[in-house]
Each structure stands twice: as C-alpha cells, then as structure tokens.
Amino acid sequence: MRLRRAVAAAASWPGLFVGCLLLGSVAAKKEGGQLQMHMTIFEHAPVNLQYFDDSDVIMFQDWQTDSTWRSTDAGASWDTVDGPLADIAWQLTMHPFDSKRAYVLTEGSTHWMTSNRGETWEDFFTDSPPSSFRPPLNFHAGDPDRIIFNGVDCTGLFCVEQTMYTTSGFRDDTKFLRSETDGCYWAKSTDLFTTGQEDLDMNRILCISRGKYSLSAKDYRLVISDNYFTSNGDDIQEFEPELQNGRAVAGISDMAIVKKYLVAAARAEGTDEMALYVSDDTIKWHRAEFPHDHRLDEHAYTLLESTNYSIQIDVMYTRQINPMGVLFSSNSNGTYFTRLEEHTNREVNGLVDFEKMSGIQGIIMVNVVDNWEDVEKAIWTSKQLKSQISFDDGRTWQSLKIKGSEEALNLHSVTNIQNLGKVFSSPAPGLVMGVGNTGSYLGEYEDGDTYVSDDAGMTWIKALEGPHKYEFGDQGSILVAIPEAFGDVVKYSLNHGKDWEEAKLPEEMYAIFLTTTRDSTSLKFIIVGTDTDDARTDFRVVSLDFDGIQERQCKKGDLEKWYARVDDKGKPTCIMGHKQYYMRREADADCFMKEEFKDPEAKFEPCECVNADFECDFNFVRNPDRTECVSAGPLIIPEGECQAFDADTTFAASSGWRLIPGNDCERTDGPQKDDPVPRKCVDAAAPPASGSADGTLTQFEANEFLQKIYLERTETSTGDDETIVMSTDRNKIFLSRDSGKNWDEILKDKHIDSIIAHPFFNDVVYFVEDTGVVHYSVDRGENIRQFGAKPPSLPDPEYFPMSFHPKHKDWIIWTGVKDCDGGRASSGDCHAVASVTLDRGDNWQTLRRYVKKCEFIKDEPPQRRDDQLIYCNARKRESSHEEDNPWQLISSTDFFKSEPELHFEDIVDFATMSEFIVVAAENEDSDLKVDASVDGSTFAEALFPPNLKVPHQTGYTVMDSSTHSIFLHVTVDRTEGYEYGTIIKSNSNGTSYALSLSGVNRDREGYVDFEKMYVLEGVAVANIVSNYETAAVDGAKKLKTVMTHNDGAEWAYLPPPPEDYERKPFSCSGSLDKCSLHVQGYTQRFDKTHTYSSPSAVGLMMAVGNVGEFLGPYAEADTFMTTDAGITWKAVKKGSYLWEYGDQGSLIVIASDRVTTNVVYFSRNEGDTWEEFKFAEEAVDIKDITTVPSDNSRNFVLWVESPDGAAAVNLDFSGFTDRQCDLDEDTGDNDDYYLWTPKHPLQDDDCLFGHVSQYHRKRPSADCYNGREIQHLHNIANNCSCTRRDFECDYNFELLGDGSCGLVRNHVPSDHASVCAANPDMVMYWEPTGYRRIPLTTCDGGKDMEYLGQPKPCPGKEDEFERQRGLSSVSLFFAIVVPIAAAAGVGWWVWKNWAGRGFGQIRLGEQATFDDQAPYIKYPVMVVSAVVAVGIALPSLAGSLWNGTIKLFRRGRPARFTTRSSFTRDASYTAVDEDEGELLGEESDEEV
C-alpha cells in the first residue's frame, strides 16, 4: 500500500475495505423467492466503497491493482472500469452536491471524471499531482462546476503545495490559483453557509498560505481572494481578514467549514494552546471564548457534528494517554461556548463518544466517565462508562432506559465503532440501534446485546442476543442485522425490532461491514465479509434485496404522526420555536414505503416564545446559575448616542438577550425578553486614559532575588495575565499574575533547588526539589502537579537535569546521578544516567548510563529530522574509569532500544546551534578540532583559513548561526588580562571557514564582545583589541568598536553623534579611526545578559560607551541610542543607564546603573525626549529592569535592593493612552505607522543582502500603543543587482586594505573540483575567484564575483561539459544563474524563518578558574554572556543556568538573575565551562 494512498484514505476510514479481482458470483433466494441474494468473491479487499446518491450505482477501489469496480444494481453484479482508468486509480471521490458526478484521481497529472454515474469517463489535467496532505478536491455548494484542486509539486528541492481551480467542472483546463498553500476552500463549501452577498458566495476563496517570507508554521496566514488570487507581478490580489482586535493573525494551522460556520484555528510559537476564530460570513470574525478553566490545546479538541444554530466541540482536559473531555456548545454566532456535559469519553486519536440524532433537532447521545476522579488520579485506571441522552440540545441529561423498567442501558459509541456511518441513528425517523448492556456501567463489546428504540432513544428494547452490525432501510420499515461472529445467518425485522426473522447466506463468513444507501430509503443492502474470522484472504460482497418481502406499498392509513420529542407524559416538546414530527409507517403495518431515494420529510408546528428560545447577545454570557446574561465585554453604543457623556446620560442598549437566529417561535403580546433597556453611557465606555504612569512597590523578606522567570502569554493564549515566577535567597517562591503588582507565595515548605522554564512552551515551568521531586505547571502556575525524577537523586552540578523536546511538550530527558558520595560525579563510581519520559513523568525508561549529557535535536525548517533523534555524550564502557574509556558521541532514533549510531570515538563535547551540530574533539597533537553536521548524521571536519595564526588551539566560542553560517571565535591568546581571538565565518554547511575579524576581545571566562542585532539580517557589533600585538607591553588592551551590516564581510567604526547629551561637541575630531563611538560589550558589562537590541523593536539599539579613539572605563561612560540600526547615533543621558524596551519599542525605560536613585526615565518617541517618573521616596539600588521577553508590554518591573531588603516595583505606563494604533497591513503607511527600510552605511541605495526590506514602525509622534504583536516585516520590495557587498572572501583568501579579497601569501586557492565528488550529478565547476556569495543575499544579476573564473569539467563529465558549453546564452542563464538564484532563495526563506529568534554563543574550549572572581562571573546563572533571548543554544543555556543555580543554592550564596537570560523563552548564548559539563575543549588549563 502506498503511503500517499494510505494518507488519502485516512480521511474516510470506513471505506477501508473494498475490491479487487472477481473470482466468482453466487446467487441465492430466500424460500418463497422473496429475498434476493447475490454474492461476489474478490481476491482483494474492497476499498472506499461509495454509493452515487439516489441510485443503486456503487463504486469501489482495489488498491492492490489500482483498479476501480462498479455496480449498477446495488451490488448484485460488478464490472471493472476498463479503458484508460484501468490500473491507475489513486482516489475515488464523489461530488457532494451533484449525485451523478465522481472523480478518479491518479498519482500523476491526468485524472478522470464522470457526470453520469460512471457510464462514461472523461479525462482532465492538472499542473501537479494531487496533494496527500489534505483532501485534493473542494467543492462549491452553489455551483457544482466550481472545484478547487489541491496539488503538490515535488520537482524542486522541496515539495510545495499549489492549488488550481476550475469553474467549468474540469471541462476546460484547470487554472492556477495559488502556490505555497496549506489548503484552499470555497467560502460556500456547505449549503447553509453564506457571506450574505451573492457575488462573494460565488467567488470567495480562503486559503491557508505560508508566511510572506517564512517557512515556519508560526507565520502561516489566512488569506482571502474574490478574484482567484490574480497577481500583478509579485503582488497577489488577496487580503488577510481581521481575526482579532482589528489585526490579522499569524500561525493559522487549520480551517473547517461546518454547517453555517467557518472555523480557523491558530497556534502561536511557544504554546500548544489554540485559538479558534469563527465567522458566519467571512467578513466579521470573533475569537471563540471558552470558560476560563478550559483552554484549547493542540491535538486536544474535536470539532463535532454541529447544528444549524451552534457549534459543538469536545475539549480534552486530561492527559492524552487515557483521555476525558468536556462537551461545549456555542451561541448562534460561535462566539461564546458553554458546558453541556463533563467527563465525556474520548480516545487517544480524538474520537469522542458523541452522536447527534440524525434528522431530529435537539437529541444528543454521549458516553461519560463515571469514575472520572479515579481516572484523574491514576491514569491507568479503567474507565467506567455510562450512556447519557439529551432531548433539549444538552441542557439536561438522562440515562437510557429500557421500556417498562428503570434499568439503565449503556451503549458502545464512536470510540468503539464497528460499522460504517453513524453509530446509532440514520435518516429513518426515530429508529435507533446500539450494542451494549444494562447495569451500572458499559461492559465489553463482545459481551453486549443489540438494542432498538423507535422513539428516538426515549425508551429501548432488547432486540437480539449478542452484538450485531445493523442497518436501516425503507425509512425504518426494515431493520437488518448480522451477528459479530463467523456464520451464515442474516436477520431482519419488519416491526421496529420487536420480532426478527433469519435468512441463510450463501456461505459462512465474518462480516466486516453492512451498509445501504445514505438516506436509508432503499430495500437493498450490502454485506462485505471474509471467508474466515482472522485470515482475511478472499472477500465476499453479498447484496440483499428485500423488495419482495412485502408487495404492498403503504397508504396514508398505514402511517402515524410521530413527534420527534415528547415529555414524560408523551406530549410533544418545542425546540428552536417549533415542534417537529414525521409521517412514518406504523411498526406493525404489512407494507413497505417503497419511496426509494425520497428522504423522509420533517414537518414543524410553531410554538410560543419562551426563555429557551433566547440566547445571550454579543459580549454577554450566562451567569453561573444560567438565569441571566451578564456583560462580558464593552457595550456597543449606537452611532450618535452618548454625545454628552455625563453621569446621567443613557442610551438604548441590549438587554443582554436576543432571539436565537433561525428560531421561529411566535412572539406573544407584551414586553419581550430582548427589548432594549436604558444603560448609562459612563458604564458602557471605559474612562479616558489617566495620562500618567503608576508604580507599585512590594517589599520582600529577603536580601536578594535569585531567579525571575516570565511565563509569557502568546498571541493565541487566553487570559490577560503577565505571569512572573520568582525565588528569593530565603528559599521562598512567589508568583505574580499582573506583572509584579501583586504577589502570592507558592510551594510553601518545599525546598526548591531550581526553577526551570520550558524553553519551547511558555506556559510550562518546573520546580526541582533537592530530593529530586519535580513540581510543574502547564498553565502558567494556575495548577501545580508533581512527578518523581528518575533516578530520583538530585543531579550533580555538572549535569543539567532536563532536556526538552521542541515539539512534544511532555517529552523530557532527565539526567540524574547514581552511586555518588555527596552527590558529586567525581567520587567513586558516581555516574550520570539519562532517562526519558513521553508523558511528563508518569513513566520513565532509561536511555543511557554513564553519560555527560543527552539532548533532543531540534530541526530548523526546512529540515525534517526524526522527532526521536537524541544525541548523547556517553562513555565507551559503563564505567567511570577513564583508561581506554573515552567520551563518545552517539545518537538514536528509537530511544536507544537498538544499538546507537557512533559518530565520534573520542570527543570533548558537542553543542547545537540553529541547524548545526558542532563537535569539539582533540587531534593527535592535542589540539582541538571542530566537526559540523547540518543533517544530524553526516559530519565533516571544519577547514580553518590559513591566515588564522593560532599555534595551539585551546578554545572556541560558537556564536551566531542564524544567518545560515557559523560564526566561530577562535582564541589566539589566553594570557590573563590580554585575551583575544579571531572570528571566522563558515560556509552554509559549517565546514569551510574564512576570516571575518581579527583581534576580537574576549575575557578570562570566554565571553566575547560580539553581538548580533535582533530581526535585521547580518547586523552585528564587536569590540576589537586594536593593540593586540603590543598589549602586554602597553600594559592594557585598547578596545575599539566596529560594526558590520553585511554579515561579517566588512566591518567599520561607529560614527559618533553630532553632539553629546548637553548638546556640546565632543572633544575628538577627525577620521573615524581617531574619533568614533565605542560601546561596552559583554566582557565589560556588569550584567552579562543585557542586549543592545530587542526582538520587537526593529532598528533600535541602546548602549553605554564613549566617543573617542578607544573605549573608556564603564564608570566614565554615557548612554547612547540608534534608531536606524547603527547608521547614526544620538546621546541619551550623561552616565551609564540600564534600559528595557516595551510595547515593541514605542516605550523605553532607563534607570541609573550602579548609582542609587528613586526615579526612572522613559521615552515614548524613540528617545527624542525623556520624562522622569518617581517610583519611591528613598533612593534604592536598581539591580535590573525587566518586562515580558517579547518586549511587548507596557508594564515593567524594577528589582531593587535597599537597607530594608529586596523589593519589586511594578511600573505601569498603560495610563498614557488607551488607543491602539491602527495598522494598515496592505499599505503599511498611515497616521500611526510608516515603513522603515534598513540601509548599508557604505551604499547609496536601500539594498541590504541583495534586497530592499520594509518594516512596520510606529511613528514616534503617534499617541497610541502597538498592542497585539505586529509582523514587523511588511515587504521585500525588490531584489537588487549583485555588488561587491553581496560577496565575502573565499577560503584561502583574505580581506585586503582596499576592500578586495587577495590570496593568502604562500597559499593556493582551494580545489573547487571537490564539489564534483560531493555532487555526482554536477557537470562543471568554476575556478576560484577569491569571492563567495554571502548565504543571506538574494541579489540577482549585476556583478557576480563568484563565477568570473573559467568553468572546468568535472572528472568524467568532459563530453557532457562540451555539449553544455555549446548551449545558447539563454540556456546558460537557466542552467547556471537560475539554480544559483534558487539556492539563494532557499537561503533567504530559511533565514527569514529565523529572523528575530535570536543568536548566540557557546564556548567550546578551555577551563577557567573562578575562585577569585565576583559572584556574577562565577555563576553562569547570570553569565549567559552574549546575545541572549530567543533560541539557538538552548541546551547549553539551560546547562549553565542549572549549574550555577545548583552551586548557588548549595553554597548558600545568592545569584543575580537579570533581564533576558532569566526571562527569555529561549537563549542563544552560553559561556560554557568544563567545570559545568558544557565545555567543548581541553580538560586541562595547562599550556601544551
């Protein structure tokens, strides 16, 4: 079975069985000649059996032979569909809105269709094969000729989904709709859905598309077009709907159209909580609101069969291993959901025991877990299920009752489905069947009996002993059943299941399924079975025709008026303003309806309006006892009202109630429940903004704060909290939900050794006790549970205990120690053991013993690494003895159940950085060497440039790799006080390096003065030791600051501001070499975790430094700022200040550093002006300023110390404005926003990396706030022609004084012919020119400096080379230039997925002695040394945080947790020491 075929069929598994080779046909008749039977034997399983609606024509597929079978007589006889369709069928699809049409899709681009139920077939063509990721066809409910075709193009490097459409039913060629989609749908995909406008109903299409400049799922968008996404060049005619708060929403993951509702699901990065957005017209959208104690998690909710006036959703609230759910129903526009039933039964794949009675409004059947408390406590507890039924849309529930008895009946439902279609009901009015048992709980299916109800589930009778498959025919006149056992009997009843007769089948078989037409009006049925009950070799298809059982057709006198819902006295009840009834055959009538293919018609009688006909109006919800509708949002003030706006002014407002749309109850005279009521204007509108900031100080009984972690909500998270978890030096843990305004102590009397935030899921945090017990929360501290770590002993300080999976929230690797004396890994046979849990600590399995660390390996789009890929640094033998027992690098994709793959025999350590895996090992000369891998399995040794003069390589720092190449700092001199090194930059696979910058400053601990700017590609700042050759003689290092705007290819000094803060000229002048701006880097900062820039403040940087020839002391520094990514700078304040960005850069708060104060300063216009805010009466020592990691809040926290102890001060700046900025995402330019374009300081145009980028920036003068996080990158306006600045020096070449690349002296260019060996399909290569294309650039044409050399044939490809040499210039363009551009495009798309996600450093080498250093240097809890914030070196960061925390707690010493390292969701730089188990370098500090 082909994979694609299996995926396609998964959407309709009940059609799993059906057809192949016809072996024989057998006919049989019931005695008397009344029941007709025909049996056909097939060699293979019939698959995807489907009826053409309102006919006896059936088709199915044979997946073994790719053939299609057809019957025109309800299965009595079968023929293959011959001709062109023979042996090519991949998927058979029926047209849902035209009963005569069907489509046979192939795995190619030629497909077949019929418009006469398969009598004849026509071919049609598509530009690509059908998609296997989603249903290939989407049909228009109003025009059967309008069809969308979802295809996939796999001809390139990656498979790309693309969509086509037809408006002629494929009679004409399909037309291109849109590429890079994740499914497209007609707005009118159901009969009930309408936009309210005829033209939109006809043409509107919605697609889930990739992000504009990103491959990541977090950037997927919902786009709408009314003209088939026609394009004008790169400009596609489409728009994104405003899903929430007037803004589009990114991260759209799925879309469904149910009845009259369109539902879009979104998930933001950093959470598995989903947001559902609902529309009933594609124009107005609302986020679906659920009760506060339930949230929608990914893979934890099921959209159920819904009504015409509400949506039903079941939400899992337990662990997936033994799940239970809560059933919710919405109001009529899908906005607010309320509980219908608790503890519903679910299974692990999301199926729910729920069924809405077919054809009858208001009746629902569910199974609930009666022993839910026991199941919640112990997940392996067997569920005790009870069946419940509701006759009023879930408002009230009752047990199923046996007629004439109070005995409860329990039935097997959807989670144990045994047949096709619905489990219990069919269109036959009021007839319901099921398999189950009476008693307290549901038993095993095999022990159950078969029950029937003819009053829509009100009462039941036992129909047959044992379980049966069953079906309904002739509108319920006949019930057919076949035992769930090997046999030759089929049973039928003509009086609603009270009496049964038997008929003998042609031979014994085991029934797989029993089916009939979808409308249950036929007297013909099909049984599909096998000749044994286990080895399903041959397949039997038996047709049953009961038409001859009753010759008489029912007349009016044979029918009864049957009401669908009645009360306990038998009187009909109302729902949606009417009573519902059918005219159906009486149970004992001796006739058949014989109205084949005529659906039973529901009739209605009106009712007077009552409370049940009303629902809460928009922005109102039910109160707890559901008697009133109370306000849940702002009241809507009609236009023209509330002009005066004083205390007594009123307006006519909603009462809170409205008649349910579609409800047709008859109103009575007098006041109505939904009559408008007077409400005061002051109660409807929020008070105006105060125009000032507020401060709230909280004093703690502590001297210092140890850890401070934000659990930040994402864009799809519910709630409005800003949650912080904090620990003090008094071993107390506090939690705040309002950004530090109020605090509650949690985990009292627990000795928490460390707090660990999940690096990939913002809502998850772990609290590790010194006993090894781990407390955790998956909902930002709302609920706290616990598990025992395996092994339970507290991990050694050298081992970070937890490694997290980037996709699966519950997958954890725990590294603990065993056989240890005093908990140290250096004692005896003390060793570390790595264990894994896939269910958040409920169950553990050992991965590997004697390990240094084990990590899940994250992939970066477009990489597709195995989810189970784990790398471990483990001993060769299970022993602590070092002799002939090196540390090895091994990996596994099955949790080490089988023998692991060995990558390196002897390593020092490994680290992951973006898509790279970097390994440090020693060579035979005891020098370090580096190997790298981008695919997780194949490693290549790094080739360092020959002009890198390092006699003995002792340490590396792996820095940023977010631009598709690695920046590696190689230590040149480790002399104390004079440390420096060289930055080299790799090619795209991390193996070939070229020199980027010499003399880069570092300190004793390995921190490097190098920082990349967030969001903007290729912008970085570094400090160099200008006198590195004479520093020892000079007595000190002389530092200068340089900056690059093309990813390290060129560096330049920072231009000084035109004047200082006091508007005075600076003392220096002349060239930038003599007078430039120099800023303090990581090695000079007191707090190693602060960064210049912010992931949400595009183009803004702040720094502390001075103007002059060299960088001066920190104590003499001033504070500077740039708003154009370093092109120009301005002086902000005299002296050094701490800073923090808020509201995506529209708000900046600064405070004096290392000086006591009681004021802060803030700017709301990008630093043009600053205002003072006094937060306390007495001056205090401000240790840190923090806000949410995204820098998107208007609340900040000052962490201060004073003689009274430690205190936290909340600063709230939301009072300055209550107007959210208006973002025009189409043009990007209005009164509140403008488009900002970054530039290169040495270029006249706006090109940076070969393209012109435009970013949304709030205008400094706009009096509004950003609010919901905006997608800053608006557009890539155009690609540019290639120039020198799109290229960097190739291997063995170096940058010369004139800016060109020259060959390193006494070296020869690298042999480019080696690419031929690595790529056997290559025909030619080019001689080196000294330049190579920067991986980030997307430039096109212009000066291509990489391919100026002479092309040469690859060995063995000389003849083919000569043929290609004869190609025309146009052919050569497509053969050479286009592949280069495509590769550049891939690099661009891949990089854009990483933009703004951070960059960092991991130290690979040497050991440092910290005994005499300050605490902030000793403890890497705060030494997260460089470009912190969002995520590349997560395991290393976590290791450093953990190690420092363990040391601090065990020594009783406090640690400072400051800004990003403590608050970020990920981190991207770690200074790693061998002492702490993360050093990728030597194990000795001695020189060799």
PDB file of C-alpha atoms in Angstrom, residues 1363-1445:
ATOM      1  CA  ARG A1363      27.715  19.818 -25.019  1.00  0.00           C
ATOM      2  CA  GLN A1364      26.649  22.318 -22.376  1.00  0.00           C
ATOM      3  CA  ARG A1365      29.355  24.703 -23.487  1.00  0.00           C
ATOM      4  CA  GLY A1366      27.531  24.817 -26.801  1.00  0.00           C
ATOM      5  CA  LEU A1367      24.291  26.000 -25.198  1.00  0.00           C
ATOM      6  CA  SER A1368      22.873  29.374 -26.063  1.00  0.00           C
ATOM      7  CA  SER A1369      23.306  32.263 -23.700  1.00  0.00           C
ATOM      8  CA  VAL A1370      19.673  31.903 -22.665  1.00  0.00           C
ATOM      9  CA  SER A1371      20.164  28.246 -21.885  1.00  0.00           C
ATOM     10  CA  LEU A1372      23.285  29.013 -19.928  1.00  0.00           C
ATOM     11  CA  PHE A1373      21.327  31.581 -17.954  1.00  0.00           C
ATOM     12  CA  PHE A1374      18.818  28.966 -16.923  1.00  0.00           C
ATOM     13  CA  ALA A1375      21.453  26.302 -16.388  1.00  0.00           C
ATOM     14  CA  ILE A1376      23.692  28.445 -14.210  1.00  0.00           C
ATOM     15  CA  VAL A1377      22.135  31.647 -12.972  1.00  0.00           C
ATOM     16  CA  VAL A1378      18.695  30.309 -12.124  1.00  0.00           C
ATOM     17  CA  PRO A1379      19.969  27.459  -9.916  1.00  0.00           C
ATOM     18  CA  ILE A1380      22.141  29.989  -8.087  1.00  0.00           C
ATOM     19  CA  ALA A1381      19.167  32.278  -7.588  1.00  0.00           C
ATOM     20  CA  ALA A1382      17.086  29.330  -6.417  1.00  0.00           C
ATOM     21  CA  ALA A1383      19.726  28.391  -3.893  1.00  0.00           C
ATOM     22  CA  ALA A1384      19.856  31.978  -2.724  1.00  0.00           C
ATOM     23  CA  GLY A1385      16.093  31.980  -2.444  1.00  0.00           C
ATOM     24  CA  VAL A1386      16.178  28.884  -0.278  1.00  0.00           C
ATOM     25  CA  GLY A1387      18.763  30.567   1.906  1.00  0.00           C
ATOM     26  CA  TRP A1388      16.585  33.650   2.141  1.00  0.00           C
ATOM     27  CA  TRP A1389      13.429  31.733   3.047  1.00  0.00           C
ATOM     28  CA  VAL A1390      15.231  29.616   5.575  1.00  0.00           C
ATOM     29  CA  TRP A1391      16.840  32.616   7.148  1.00  0.00           C
ATOM     30  CA  LYS A1392      13.619  34.596   7.329  1.00  0.00           C
ATOM     31  CA  ASN A1393      12.202  31.836   9.465  1.00  0.00           C
ATOM     32  CA  TRP A1394      14.922  32.583  11.970  1.00  0.00           C
ATOM     33  CA  ALA A1395      14.773  36.364  11.848  1.00  0.00           C
ATOM     34  CA  GLY A1396      14.156  37.771  15.246  1.00  0.00           C
ATOM     35  CA  ARG A1397      14.638  34.483  17.040  1.00  0.00           C
ATOM     36  CA  GLY A1398      17.963  35.337  18.479  1.00  0.00           C
ATOM     37  CA  PHE A1399      21.562  34.470  18.052  1.00  0.00           C
ATOM     38  CA  GLY A1400      24.267  33.434  20.381  1.00  0.00           C
ATOM     39  CA  GLN A1401      27.499  31.966  21.537  1.00  0.00           C
ATOM     40  CA  ILE A1402      28.554  28.691  23.051  1.00  0.00           C
ATOM     41  CA  ARG A1403      32.057  28.495  24.394  1.00  0.00           C
ATOM     42  CA  LEU A1404      33.970  25.473  23.118  1.00  0.00           C
ATOM     43  CA  GLY A1405      37.182  25.289  24.980  1.00  0.00           C
ATOM     44  CA  GLU A1406      39.430  25.662  27.983  1.00  0.00           C
ATOM     45  CA  GLN A1407      38.825  25.688  31.645  1.00  0.00           C
ATOM     46  CA  ALA A1408      38.790  28.799  33.802  1.00  0.00           C
ATOM     47  CA  THR A1409      39.424  29.292  37.487  1.00  0.00           C
ATOM     48  CA  PHE A1410      36.663  31.299  39.128  1.00  0.00           C
ATOM     49  CA  ASP A1411      37.622  31.188  42.781  1.00  0.00           C
ATOM     50  CA  ASP A1412      38.803  34.772  42.885  1.00  0.00           C
ATOM     51  CA  GLN A1413      36.120  36.215  40.652  1.00  0.00           C
ATOM     52  CA  ALA A1414      32.981  38.110  41.542  1.00  0.00           C
ATOM     53  CA  PRO A1415      29.806  36.073  42.043  1.00  0.00           C
ATOM     54  CA  TYR A1416      28.313  37.282  38.793  1.00  0.00           C
ATOM     55  CA  ILE A1417      31.264  35.767  36.957  1.00  0.00           C
ATOM     56  CA  LYS A1418      31.386  32.582  38.985  1.00  0.00           C
ATOM     57  CA  TYR A1419      27.837  31.601  38.419  1.00  0.00           C
ATOM     58  CA  PRO A1420      26.698  31.176  34.851  1.00  0.00           C
ATOM     59  CA  VAL A1421      23.174  31.589  36.126  1.00  0.00           C
ATOM     60  CA  MET A1422      23.708  35.150  35.040  1.00  0.00           C
ATOM     61  CA  VAL A1423      26.663  34.658  32.752  1.00  0.00           C
ATOM     62  CA  VAL A1424      24.596  33.970  29.694  1.00  0.00           C
ATOM     63  CA  SER A1425      27.180  36.062  28.100  1.00  0.00           C
ATOM     64  CA  ALA A1426      26.046  37.318  24.814  1.00  0.00           C
ATOM     65  CA  VAL A1427      23.191  37.678  22.587  1.00  0.00           C
ATOM     66  CA  VAL A1428      20.553  36.185  24.805  1.00  0.00           C
ATOM     67  CA  ALA A1429      16.858  35.963  24.128  1.00  0.00           C
ATOM     68  CA  VAL A1430      15.389  33.562  21.818  1.00  0.00           C
ATOM     69  CA  GLY A1431      16.831  30.409  20.847  1.00  0.00           C
ATOM     70  CA  ILE A1432      19.676  28.683  19.367  1.00  0.00           C
ATOM     71  CA  ALA A1433      21.835  27.226  22.122  1.00  0.00           C
ATOM     72  CA  LEU A1434      19.031  26.186  24.401  1.00  0.00           C
ATOM     73  CA  PRO A1435      20.589  23.077  25.912  1.00  0.00           C
ATOM     74  CA  SER A1436      23.783  24.927  26.667  1.00  0.00           C
ATOM     75  CA  LEU A1437      21.973  27.854  28.197  1.00  0.00           C
ATOM     76  CA  ALA A1438      19.887  25.540  30.289  1.00  0.00           C
ATOM     77  CA  GLY A1439      23.008  23.733  31.404  1.00  0.00           C
ATOM     78  CA  SER A1440      24.677  26.924  32.501  1.00  0.00           C
ATOM     79  CA  LEU A1441      21.619  28.192  34.305  1.00  0.00           C
ATOM     80  CA  TRP A1442      21.226  24.897  36.083  1.00  0.00           C
ATOM     81  CA  ASN A1443      24.829  24.519  37.075  1.00  0.00           C
ATOM     82  CA  GLY A1444      25.068  27.976  38.507  1.00  0.00           C
ATOM     83  CA  THR A1445      21.815  27.570  40.343  1.00  0.00           C
TER      84      THR A1445
END
